[in-house]
Amino acid sequence: MNMAAAMKAQKTGLLELRVTVDRWIRVLATLTEDTLTVNPGEAAEEQPKPNPTPTGAINGDPPNLSSSPVPETITNVKRTVRVTKQDVGGLGISIKGGKENKMPILISKIFKGLAADQTEALYVGDAILSVNGYDLREATHDEAVQALKKTGKEVILEVKYIKEMLAFFKSSGSPGAALPWESPPSTPQRGTELSPAEVKEPHSIPLKMCQVSRKQCPPDTENRYFEVISPNRKNSVFLRAKDPAMAQSWYNAIQACAANLLPQVKEEMKSMQPGMDVKHLGWITEQVAQGPEKPVLAVLTDRDLLLYPCMPESKDAISSPTKSHPLITTRLVHSGPGKTSPLLESELSFGLRSGTKQGVETHVFRVDSAKELSTWTHLLVEGCHNAAELIKEVTTACSWNGKECTLGVHIDEGFTLFTEEMGVRKSILLQQPFERLRMSSDDGVRMMFLDFGGPEAEIQLDLHACPKTIVFIIHSFLSAKVKRLGLLA
């Protein structure tokens, strides 16, 4: 990058850094072409002034918190409460506790006027036992946060009021002090709460493969928060701008700097793993049916979609993704806002289905912007076609009419059933081009049926294993052939 471009990439300004659950300090943020640094300077010396505690507020919390008197009759009694989420502010609660703290998931704050407060049936000190039937009794704090976040508009909470727990909300030494097992709404998963000594030090996050995401932090419904997480996911800064426009400006600038470093990352990965052709990479969030969603680093090569928990920094790490989806057995089945899922309409996601030896797997991934969604969608579809052209032929053992043989599927030559001896094709039992294939189906267990419309009628092949892998490959070859004809955009 030349000097003019480097100067243009730089940005400085005042932001606020979260140092505890309730405390923010002003920092000078400096963005260079490869690093974000936040420097508290003198601001870290300022101590928050204790405000007089308003009537009914807990532990110095501001008066926008609801604190209804708790009826004696509900103590230690299991209750079911229906909450209708609002468009803004979600459930309107904060939680504490979690399995890692040897505590139940507890409602620590209820915000006035928001959904939970409007039920008049929930109280600070309520333990949340389940959400929409999903058991939270053994959940970690982050699992509970994600379970509550992923609910639809109607939320059924099973709760029990535990009077003894209320003491924990009043035991901190000073207003706004954080308990060791507490983290705020929209919590980052790495402890962002800093010790007093750490607060005074500048914090730097390398931008090369960092993750930057916009965050919401109820009850403040203004969209002015963002988080930057280091590539190894061990460090992060949770920041607040003065208004949504400034937050978006910082988000865009950091994203742009990180994007400029991508070619360098690709070259470094190639040098660690010669022959690895990285087409695209970036952070996406995997949605799972049970438990918390998880951020993953997705690396798209010419043959596979590889998923990593953090940026791989060695040859061994590159060779050991947590998941590998061969593109030739993968297809894109959904791209856009989730319509039938309990996710918010505004959340952008894409869905993939893969044919595996265990059957069909479905995976849904969320991205932060329409631009990211468009990029991943386009590159995945293109990648599946290119992988088919690159691989050209696959073979699998099977039985036909009681005879052991091999099925070969070639993108140009079509279907061939043959026997082989010492690895050499011996005799061809059947050969048909793709153009003759009228229909294919399978039983999802081991049988695949191919109808070429000839005198043999339907050919039944026993693949001795789940047929989904070969079924998906046939689909990829057909799709690539259609693309060749210019019939796909």
Coordinates of C-alpha atoms in Angstrom, one line a residue:
M1 CA 0.0 0.0 0.0
N2 CA 1.5 3.4 -0.9
M3 CA 1.9 6.2 1.6
A4 CA -1.1 8.2 0.4
A5 CA -3.4 5.1 0.8
A6 CA -1.9 4.4 4.2
M7 CA -2.7 7.9 5.4
K8 CA -6.2 7.7 4.0
A9 CA -6.8 4.4 5.9
Q10 CA -6.0 6.0 9.2
K11 CA -8.8 7.2 11.5
T12 CA -8.8 8.6 15.0
G13 CA -11.5 9.7 17.4
L14 CA -13.0 9.4 20.9
L15 CA -15.0 6.3 21.8
E16 CA -16.0 4.6 25.0
L17 CA -14.6 1.3 26.0
R18 CA -16.5 -1.1 28.3
V19 CA -14.3 -2.1 31.3
T20 CA -17.0 -3.7 33.5
V21 CA -20.6 -4.6 33.0
D22 CA -21.8 -1.1 34.0
R23 CA -18.8 1.0 33.5
W24 CA -17.4 2.7 30.3
I25 CA -14.4 4.9 30.0
R26 CA -13.5 7.4 27.3
V27 CA -10.6 6.3 25.0
L28 CA -8.8 7.7 22.0
A29 CA -9.2 5.2 19.2
T30 CA -6.6 5.1 16.5
L31 CA -7.0 3.0 13.3
T32 CA -3.9 2.3 11.1
E33 CA -3.8 0.1 8.1
D34 CA -3.1 -3.0 10.3
T35 CA -4.0 -2.2 13.9
L36 CA -6.8 -0.7 16.1
T37 CA -5.5 0.8 19.3
V38 CA -7.6 2.3 22.1
N39 CA -5.7 4.4 24.6
P40 CA -7.5 5.4 27.9
G41 CA -4.8 8.0 28.8
E42 CA -6.0 10.2 31.7
A43 CA -9.6 9.0 31.4
A44 CA -8.8 5.8 33.2
E45 CA -7.9 7.7 36.4
E46 CA -11.5 9.0 36.7
Q47 CA -13.6 7.1 39.2
P48 CA -17.3 6.9 38.7
K49 CA -19.2 9.1 41.1
P50 CA -21.7 7.0 43.1
N51 CA -25.2 8.4 42.5
P52 CA -27.8 8.4 45.2
T53 CA -29.7 5.1 44.9
P54 CA -33.2 5.8 43.6
T55 CA -36.0 4.1 45.5
G56 CA -36.5 0.5 44.4
A57 CA -33.2 0.4 42.4
I58 CA -30.8 -2.4 43.1
N59 CA -27.0 -2.0 43.6
G60 CA -26.9 1.6 42.4
D61 CA -28.6 0.8 39.1
P62 CA -30.3 3.7 37.3
P63 CA -34.0 4.4 37.9
N64 CA -35.0 2.9 34.4
L65 CA -34.9 -0.5 36.1
S66 CA -38.1 -2.1 37.4
S67 CA -38.2 -3.5 40.9
S68 CA -41.6 -4.8 41.8
P69 CA -42.3 -6.2 45.3
V70 CA -42.1 -10.0 45.2
P71 CA -45.1 -11.9 46.7
E72 CA -44.1 -14.3 49.4
T73 CA -46.3 -17.0 47.8
I74 CA -44.1 -17.5 44.8
T75 CA -40.8 -18.3 46.6
N76 CA -39.3 -21.6 45.3
V77 CA -42.5 -22.3 43.3
K78 CA -42.1 -23.2 39.6
R79 CA -44.0 -20.8 37.3
T80 CA -44.5 -20.4 33.6
V81 CA -44.6 -16.9 32.1
R82 CA -45.3 -16.0 28.5
V83 CA -43.4 -12.9 27.2
T84 CA -44.2 -11.2 23.9
K85 CA -40.9 -9.6 22.6
Q86 CA -41.0 -6.1 21.5
D87 CA -39.5 -5.0 18.2
V88 CA -37.0 -2.9 20.1
G89 CA -35.3 -4.0 23.3
G90 CA -36.1 -7.7 23.0
L91 CA -37.1 -9.3 26.4
G92 CA -35.9 -6.4 28.4
I93 CA -33.9 -8.3 31.0
S94 CA -30.2 -8.9 32.0
I95 CA -29.1 -12.2 33.4
K96 CA -26.3 -13.4 35.7
G97 CA -24.9 -16.8 36.7
G98 CA -24.3 -19.9 34.7
K99 CA -22.9 -23.4 35.2
E100 CA -19.3 -22.1 35.1
N101 CA -20.1 -20.0 38.1
K102 CA -21.9 -22.8 39.9
M103 CA -25.0 -20.6 39.8
P104 CA -28.4 -20.9 38.1
I105 CA -29.3 -18.5 35.3
L106 CA -30.8 -15.5 37.2
I107 CA -32.7 -12.4 36.1
S108 CA -30.5 -9.6 37.5
K109 CA -32.3 -6.6 35.9
I110 CA -35.7 -5.9 34.5
F111 CA -36.0 -2.8 32.4
K112 CA -39.0 -0.6 32.9
G113 CA -41.6 -0.6 30.1
L114 CA -40.0 -3.4 28.1
A115 CA -41.4 -6.8 27.5
A116 CA -40.6 -8.7 30.7
D117 CA -41.7 -5.7 32.8
Q118 CA -45.1 -5.6 31.0
T119 CA -45.9 -9.2 32.1
E120 CA -45.9 -8.1 35.8
A121 CA -45.0 -11.7 36.5
L122 CA -41.2 -11.7 36.4
Y123 CA -38.9 -10.6 39.2
V124 CA -35.2 -9.9 39.8
G125 CA -34.0 -13.1 41.5
D126 CA -36.0 -15.4 39.3
A127 CA -34.0 -18.4 38.1
I128 CA -34.8 -19.2 34.4
L129 CA -35.2 -23.0 34.2
S130 CA -36.1 -23.2 30.6
V131 CA -36.8 -21.1 27.5
N132 CA -39.3 -22.4 25.0
G133 CA -38.7 -25.9 26.4
Y134 CA -34.9 -25.7 26.1
D135 CA -33.5 -26.6 29.5
L136 CA -31.2 -23.9 31.0
R137 CA -30.5 -25.6 34.4
E138 CA -27.1 -26.8 33.3
A139 CA -26.4 -24.0 30.8
T140 CA -23.4 -21.7 30.9
H141 CA -24.0 -18.0 30.8
D142 CA -23.2 -17.7 27.1
E143 CA -25.4 -20.7 26.3
A144 CA -28.3 -19.0 28.1
V145 CA -27.7 -15.6 26.4
Q146 CA -27.8 -17.3 23.0
A147 CA -30.9 -19.4 23.8
L148 CA -32.7 -16.2 24.9
K149 CA -31.5 -14.3 21.8
K150 CA -32.6 -17.0 19.3
T151 CA -36.2 -17.1 20.5
G152 CA -39.1 -15.8 18.3
K153 CA -41.6 -13.2 19.3
E154 CA -43.5 -15.4 21.7
V155 CA -41.2 -16.7 24.6
I156 CA -42.3 -19.2 27.2
L157 CA -40.1 -18.9 30.3
E158 CA -40.2 -21.5 33.1
V159 CA -38.9 -19.7 36.2
K160 CA -38.5 -20.1 40.0
Y161 CA -37.9 -17.3 42.4
I162 CA -34.9 -17.9 44.7
K163 CA -35.0 -15.4 47.5
E164 CA -31.5 -16.2 48.8
M165 CA -30.0 -15.2 45.5
L166 CA -31.1 -11.6 45.9
A167 CA -28.2 -11.0 48.3
F168 CA -25.8 -11.6 45.4
F169 CA -27.2 -8.5 43.6
K170 CA -26.5 -6.3 46.6
S171 CA -23.1 -7.6 47.6
S172 CA -20.8 -5.7 45.3
G173 CA -18.5 -3.2 46.9
S174 CA -19.5 -0.1 44.8
P175 CA -22.2 1.0 42.4
G176 CA -21.6 -0.5 39.0
A177 CA -19.0 -3.0 40.2
A178 CA -19.1 -6.3 38.3
L179 CA -19.4 -9.7 39.9
P180 CA -16.8 -12.3 38.7
W181 CA -19.6 -14.3 37.0
E182 CA -21.5 -11.5 35.4
S183 CA -21.4 -10.3 31.9
P184 CA -23.6 -7.8 30.2
P185 CA -26.3 -8.2 27.6
S186 CA -24.9 -9.0 24.1
T187 CA -21.9 -10.4 26.0
P188 CA -18.7 -11.1 24.0
Q189 CA -17.5 -14.6 24.8
R190 CA -14.0 -13.6 25.8
G191 CA -13.8 -11.7 29.1
T192 CA -13.8 -8.1 28.1
E193 CA -14.0 -6.9 31.7
L194 CA -10.6 -5.4 32.5
S195 CA -8.8 -5.1 35.8
P196 CA -8.0 -1.5 37.1
A197 CA -4.4 -2.0 36.1
E198 CA -5.3 -3.1 32.6
V199 CA -7.7 -0.2 32.1
K200 CA -4.8 2.3 32.1
E201 CA -2.9 0.5 29.4
P202 CA -3.4 1.0 25.6
H203 CA -5.1 -2.0 23.9
S204 CA -4.3 -3.1 20.4
I205 CA -6.1 -5.5 18.1
P206 CA -4.4 -6.6 14.9
L207 CA -6.7 -6.1 12.0
K208 CA -5.4 -9.0 9.9
M209 CA -8.4 -11.5 10.1
C210 CA -10.0 -9.7 13.1
Q211 CA -13.7 -10.0 13.4
V212 CA -15.7 -6.8 13.7
S213 CA -19.4 -6.9 14.5
R214 CA -22.2 -4.5 15.3
K215 CA -23.8 -5.2 18.7
Q216 CA -26.9 -4.3 20.6
C217 CA -26.8 -3.6 24.3
P218 CA -30.3 -3.2 25.8
P219 CA -31.9 -1.2 27.3
D220 CA -30.0 1.4 25.2
T221 CA -31.7 0.7 21.9
E222 CA -29.5 3.1 19.9
N223 CA -27.4 1.1 17.5
R224 CA -24.0 2.6 18.5
Y225 CA -22.0 -0.4 19.7
F226 CA -19.4 -2.5 18.0
E227 CA -16.9 -5.2 19.0
V228 CA -13.5 -6.0 17.5
I229 CA -12.1 -9.5 18.2
S230 CA -8.5 -10.6 17.6
P231 CA -7.8 -13.4 15.0
N232 CA -7.0 -15.9 17.8
R233 CA -10.2 -14.8 19.6
K234 CA -8.2 -14.2 22.9
N235 CA -8.6 -10.5 23.0
S236 CA -11.4 -8.1 22.1
V237 CA -12.6 -4.5 22.7
F238 CA -16.3 -3.7 23.1
L239 CA -16.8 0.0 22.1
R240 CA -19.6 2.6 22.0
A241 CA -19.7 5.6 19.7
K242 CA -21.7 8.8 20.4
D243 CA -24.3 7.9 17.7
P244 CA -25.2 5.2 15.2
A245 CA -23.6 7.0 12.3
M246 CA -20.2 7.2 14.1
A247 CA -20.5 3.5 15.0
Q248 CA -21.2 2.6 11.4
S249 CA -18.3 4.8 10.2
W250 CA -15.8 3.0 12.5
Y251 CA -17.3 -0.4 11.6
N252 CA -16.9 0.4 7.8
A253 CA -13.3 1.7 8.3
I254 CA -12.2 -1.3 10.3
Q255 CA -13.8 -3.7 7.8
A256 CA -12.1 -1.9 4.9
C257 CA -8.7 -2.1 6.5
A258 CA -9.2 -5.9 7.3
A259 CA -10.3 -6.5 3.7
N260 CA -7.1 -4.8 2.4
L261 CA -5.1 -7.3 4.3
L262 CA -6.9 -10.4 2.9
P263 CA -4.5 -10.9 -0.1
Q264 CA -1.6 -11.0 2.4
V265 CA -3.5 -13.6 4.5
K266 CA -4.1 -15.8 1.5
E267 CA -0.4 -15.7 0.5
E268 CA 0.6 -16.6 4.1
M269 CA -1.8 -19.6 4.1
K270 CA -0.5 -20.7 0.7
S271 CA 3.1 -20.6 2.0
M272 CA 2.2 -22.7 5.0
Q273 CA 0.2 -25.2 2.8
P274 CA 1.5 -25.2 -0.7
G275 CA -1.1 -26.1 -3.2
M276 CA -3.9 -24.6 -1.1
D277 CA -5.9 -22.3 -3.4
V278 CA -7.8 -19.9 -1.1
K279 CA -10.7 -18.2 -3.0
H280 CA -12.2 -16.4 0.0
L281 CA -12.2 -16.3 3.7
G282 CA -14.0 -14.5 6.5
W283 CA -15.9 -14.8 9.8
I284 CA -19.4 -16.1 9.7
T285 CA -21.7 -17.4 12.5
E286 CA -23.0 -20.9 12.5
Q287 CA -26.6 -21.3 13.8
V288 CA -27.3 -24.5 15.6
A289 CA -30.6 -26.1 16.6
Q290 CA -29.6 -26.6 20.3
G291 CA -27.1 -24.5 22.2
P292 CA -25.3 -21.3 21.4
E293 CA -24.5 -20.1 17.9
K294 CA -20.7 -20.1 17.2
P295 CA -18.5 -17.8 15.2
V296 CA -16.3 -19.7 12.7
L297 CA -13.6 -18.7 10.3
A298 CA -14.7 -20.0 6.9
V299 CA -12.1 -20.6 4.3
L300 CA -13.3 -21.4 0.7
T301 CA -10.7 -23.2 -1.4
D302 CA -11.1 -24.6 -5.0
R303 CA -12.4 -27.9 -3.6
D304 CA -13.7 -27.4 0.0
L305 CA -15.4 -25.1 2.5
L306 CA -13.2 -25.4 5.6
L307 CA -14.3 -24.1 9.1
Y308 CA -11.9 -23.2 11.9
P309 CA -12.5 -21.9 15.4
C310 CA -9.8 -19.2 15.0
M311 CA -7.2 -18.1 12.5
P312 CA -4.9 -21.1 11.8
E313 CA -1.3 -20.0 12.4
S314 CA 0.6 -23.2 11.5
K315 CA 0.6 -26.0 8.9
D316 CA -0.9 -28.4 11.4
A317 CA -3.7 -26.0 12.3
I318 CA -4.5 -25.4 8.6
S319 CA -4.6 -29.2 8.1
S320 CA -7.0 -29.7 11.0
P321 CA -10.3 -27.7 10.4
T322 CA -13.1 -28.5 12.7
K323 CA -15.3 -29.2 9.7
S324 CA -14.7 -29.7 6.0
H325 CA -17.5 -29.6 3.4
P326 CA -16.4 -30.8 -0.1
L327 CA -17.9 -28.4 -2.5
I328 CA -18.9 -31.2 -5.0
T329 CA -21.2 -32.7 -2.4
T330 CA -22.6 -29.4 -1.1
R331 CA -25.3 -27.2 -2.4
L332 CA -26.7 -23.8 -1.5
V333 CA -30.4 -24.1 -0.5
H334 CA -31.2 -20.7 1.0
S335 CA -29.8 -17.2 0.9
G336 CA -31.5 -14.1 2.5
P337 CA -33.4 -13.2 5.6
G338 CA -34.6 -16.3 7.6
K339 CA -38.3 -16.6 7.0
T340 CA -39.3 -19.9 8.6
S341 CA -36.6 -19.9 11.3
P342 CA -37.1 -18.2 14.7
L343 CA -34.3 -15.8 13.7
L344 CA -35.1 -12.1 13.3
E345 CA -36.3 -11.2 9.8
S346 CA -33.5 -8.7 9.5
E347 CA -30.8 -11.4 10.1
L348 CA -29.1 -12.4 6.9
S349 CA -28.2 -16.1 6.5
F350 CA -27.4 -18.8 4.0
G351 CA -28.1 -22.5 4.2
L352 CA -26.0 -25.4 2.9
R353 CA -26.9 -29.1 2.5
S354 CA -24.2 -31.7 2.2
G355 CA -24.5 -35.3 1.1
T356 CA -22.5 -37.4 3.5
K357 CA -22.0 -41.1 4.4
Q358 CA -24.3 -40.4 7.4
G359 CA -27.0 -38.8 5.3
V360 CA -27.9 -35.2 4.5
E361 CA -26.5 -32.5 6.8
T362 CA -28.0 -29.0 6.8
H363 CA -26.0 -26.0 8.1
V364 CA -27.1 -22.4 8.4
F365 CA -24.7 -19.5 8.7
R366 CA -25.4 -15.9 9.6
V367 CA -23.5 -12.9 8.2
D368 CA -23.5 -9.3 9.2
S369 CA -24.2 -7.5 5.9
A370 CA -26.0 -7.9 2.6
K371 CA -22.7 -7.5 0.8
E372 CA -21.2 -10.4 2.7
L373 CA -24.3 -12.5 2.0
S374 CA -24.0 -11.7 -1.7
T375 CA -20.2 -12.5 -1.8
W376 CA -20.6 -15.9 0.0
T377 CA -23.7 -16.9 -2.0
H378 CA -22.0 -16.1 -5.4
L379 CA -18.7 -17.7 -4.5
L380 CA -20.2 -20.9 -3.1
V381 CA -22.4 -21.5 -6.2
E382 CA -19.4 -20.7 -8.4
G383 CA -17.2 -22.9 -6.2
C384 CA -19.5 -25.9 -6.5
H385 CA -19.5 -25.6 -10.3
N386 CA -15.7 -25.2 -10.5
A387 CA -15.1 -28.1 -8.2
A388 CA -17.2 -30.3 -10.5
E389 CA -15.2 -29.2 -13.5
L390 CA -11.9 -29.7 -11.6
I391 CA -12.7 -33.2 -10.2
K392 CA -14.5 -34.4 -13.4
E393 CA -15.1 -38.0 -12.3
V394 CA -15.9 -40.0 -9.1
T395 CA -16.3 -43.7 -8.7
T396 CA -17.9 -45.8 -6.0
A397 CA -18.3 -49.5 -5.3
C398 CA -21.8 -51.0 -5.8
S399 CA -23.9 -54.1 -6.7
W400 CA -26.1 -54.3 -9.8
N401 CA -28.3 -57.4 -10.4
G402 CA -26.4 -59.2 -7.7
K403 CA -23.0 -58.5 -9.3
E404 CA -20.2 -56.5 -7.6
C405 CA -19.0 -53.7 -9.8
T406 CA -18.0 -50.0 -9.8
L407 CA -20.1 -47.0 -10.7
G408 CA -18.2 -44.2 -12.5
V409 CA -19.9 -40.8 -12.9
H410 CA -18.0 -38.4 -15.3
I411 CA -19.0 -34.9 -16.1
D412 CA -18.6 -35.4 -19.8
E413 CA -18.9 -39.1 -20.4
G414 CA -21.9 -39.8 -18.0
F415 CA -22.5 -43.0 -16.2
T416 CA -20.5 -46.2 -16.5
L417 CA -20.9 -49.5 -14.7
F418 CA -17.8 -51.7 -14.9
T419 CA -15.8 -54.4 -13.2
E420 CA -12.1 -54.0 -12.6
E421 CA -9.1 -56.2 -11.8
M422 CA -6.0 -55.0 -10.1
G423 CA -7.2 -51.5 -10.4
V424 CA -7.7 -51.7 -14.2
R425 CA -11.2 -51.6 -15.8
K426 CA -12.0 -55.0 -17.1
S427 CA -15.4 -55.0 -18.7
I428 CA -18.1 -52.4 -19.1
L429 CA -21.5 -53.5 -18.0
L430 CA -23.5 -50.4 -18.9
Q431 CA -22.8 -46.9 -20.2
Q432 CA -25.2 -44.0 -20.5
P433 CA -24.7 -40.2 -21.1
F434 CA -26.1 -37.6 -18.8
E435 CA -28.6 -36.6 -21.5
R436 CA -30.4 -39.9 -21.2
L437 CA -31.0 -39.6 -17.5
R438 CA -34.7 -39.0 -17.0
M439 CA -34.9 -39.4 -13.2
S440 CA -32.8 -40.4 -10.2
S441 CA -33.9 -41.2 -6.7
D442 CA -32.7 -43.0 -3.6
D443 CA -34.0 -44.6 -0.4
G444 CA -31.7 -42.6 1.9
V445 CA -30.2 -45.9 3.2
R446 CA -28.2 -47.7 0.5
M447 CA -30.2 -47.9 -2.8
M448 CA -30.0 -45.5 -5.7
F449 CA -32.4 -45.7 -8.7
L450 CA -31.4 -44.3 -12.2
D451 CA -34.0 -44.2 -15.0
F452 CA -32.5 -43.8 -18.5
G453 CA -35.8 -44.6 -20.2
G454 CA -34.3 -47.7 -22.0
P455 CA -35.4 -51.3 -22.2
E456 CA -33.7 -51.9 -18.9
A457 CA -36.2 -49.5 -17.3
E458 CA -35.1 -48.3 -13.9
I459 CA -31.6 -49.4 -12.8
Q460 CA -31.3 -50.3 -9.1
L461 CA -27.9 -49.9 -7.6
D462 CA -26.9 -51.1 -4.1
L463 CA -24.2 -48.7 -2.9
H464 CA -23.6 -50.6 0.4
A465 CA -23.7 -47.2 2.2
C466 CA -25.8 -44.1 2.3
P467 CA -26.3 -42.9 -1.3
K468 CA -26.5 -39.2 -0.5
T469 CA -22.8 -38.4 -1.3
I470 CA -23.1 -39.7 -4.9
V471 CA -26.6 -38.2 -5.3
F472 CA -25.2 -34.8 -4.5
I473 CA -22.2 -35.2 -6.8
I474 CA -24.6 -36.1 -9.7
H475 CA -26.5 -32.9 -8.9
S476 CA -23.3 -30.9 -8.9
F477 CA -22.2 -32.3 -12.3
L478 CA -25.7 -31.6 -13.8
S479 CA -25.7 -28.1 -12.4
A480 CA -22.1 -27.4 -13.8
K481 CA -23.2 -28.7 -17.2
V482 CA -26.2 -26.4 -17.2
K483 CA -23.9 -23.5 -16.2
R484 CA -21.7 -24.4 -19.3
L485 CA -24.7 -23.8 -21.5
G486 CA -25.1 -20.3 -20.1
L487 CA -28.5 -21.1 -18.5
L488 CA -27.4 -20.1 -15.0
A489 CA -26.3 -16.6 -14.1

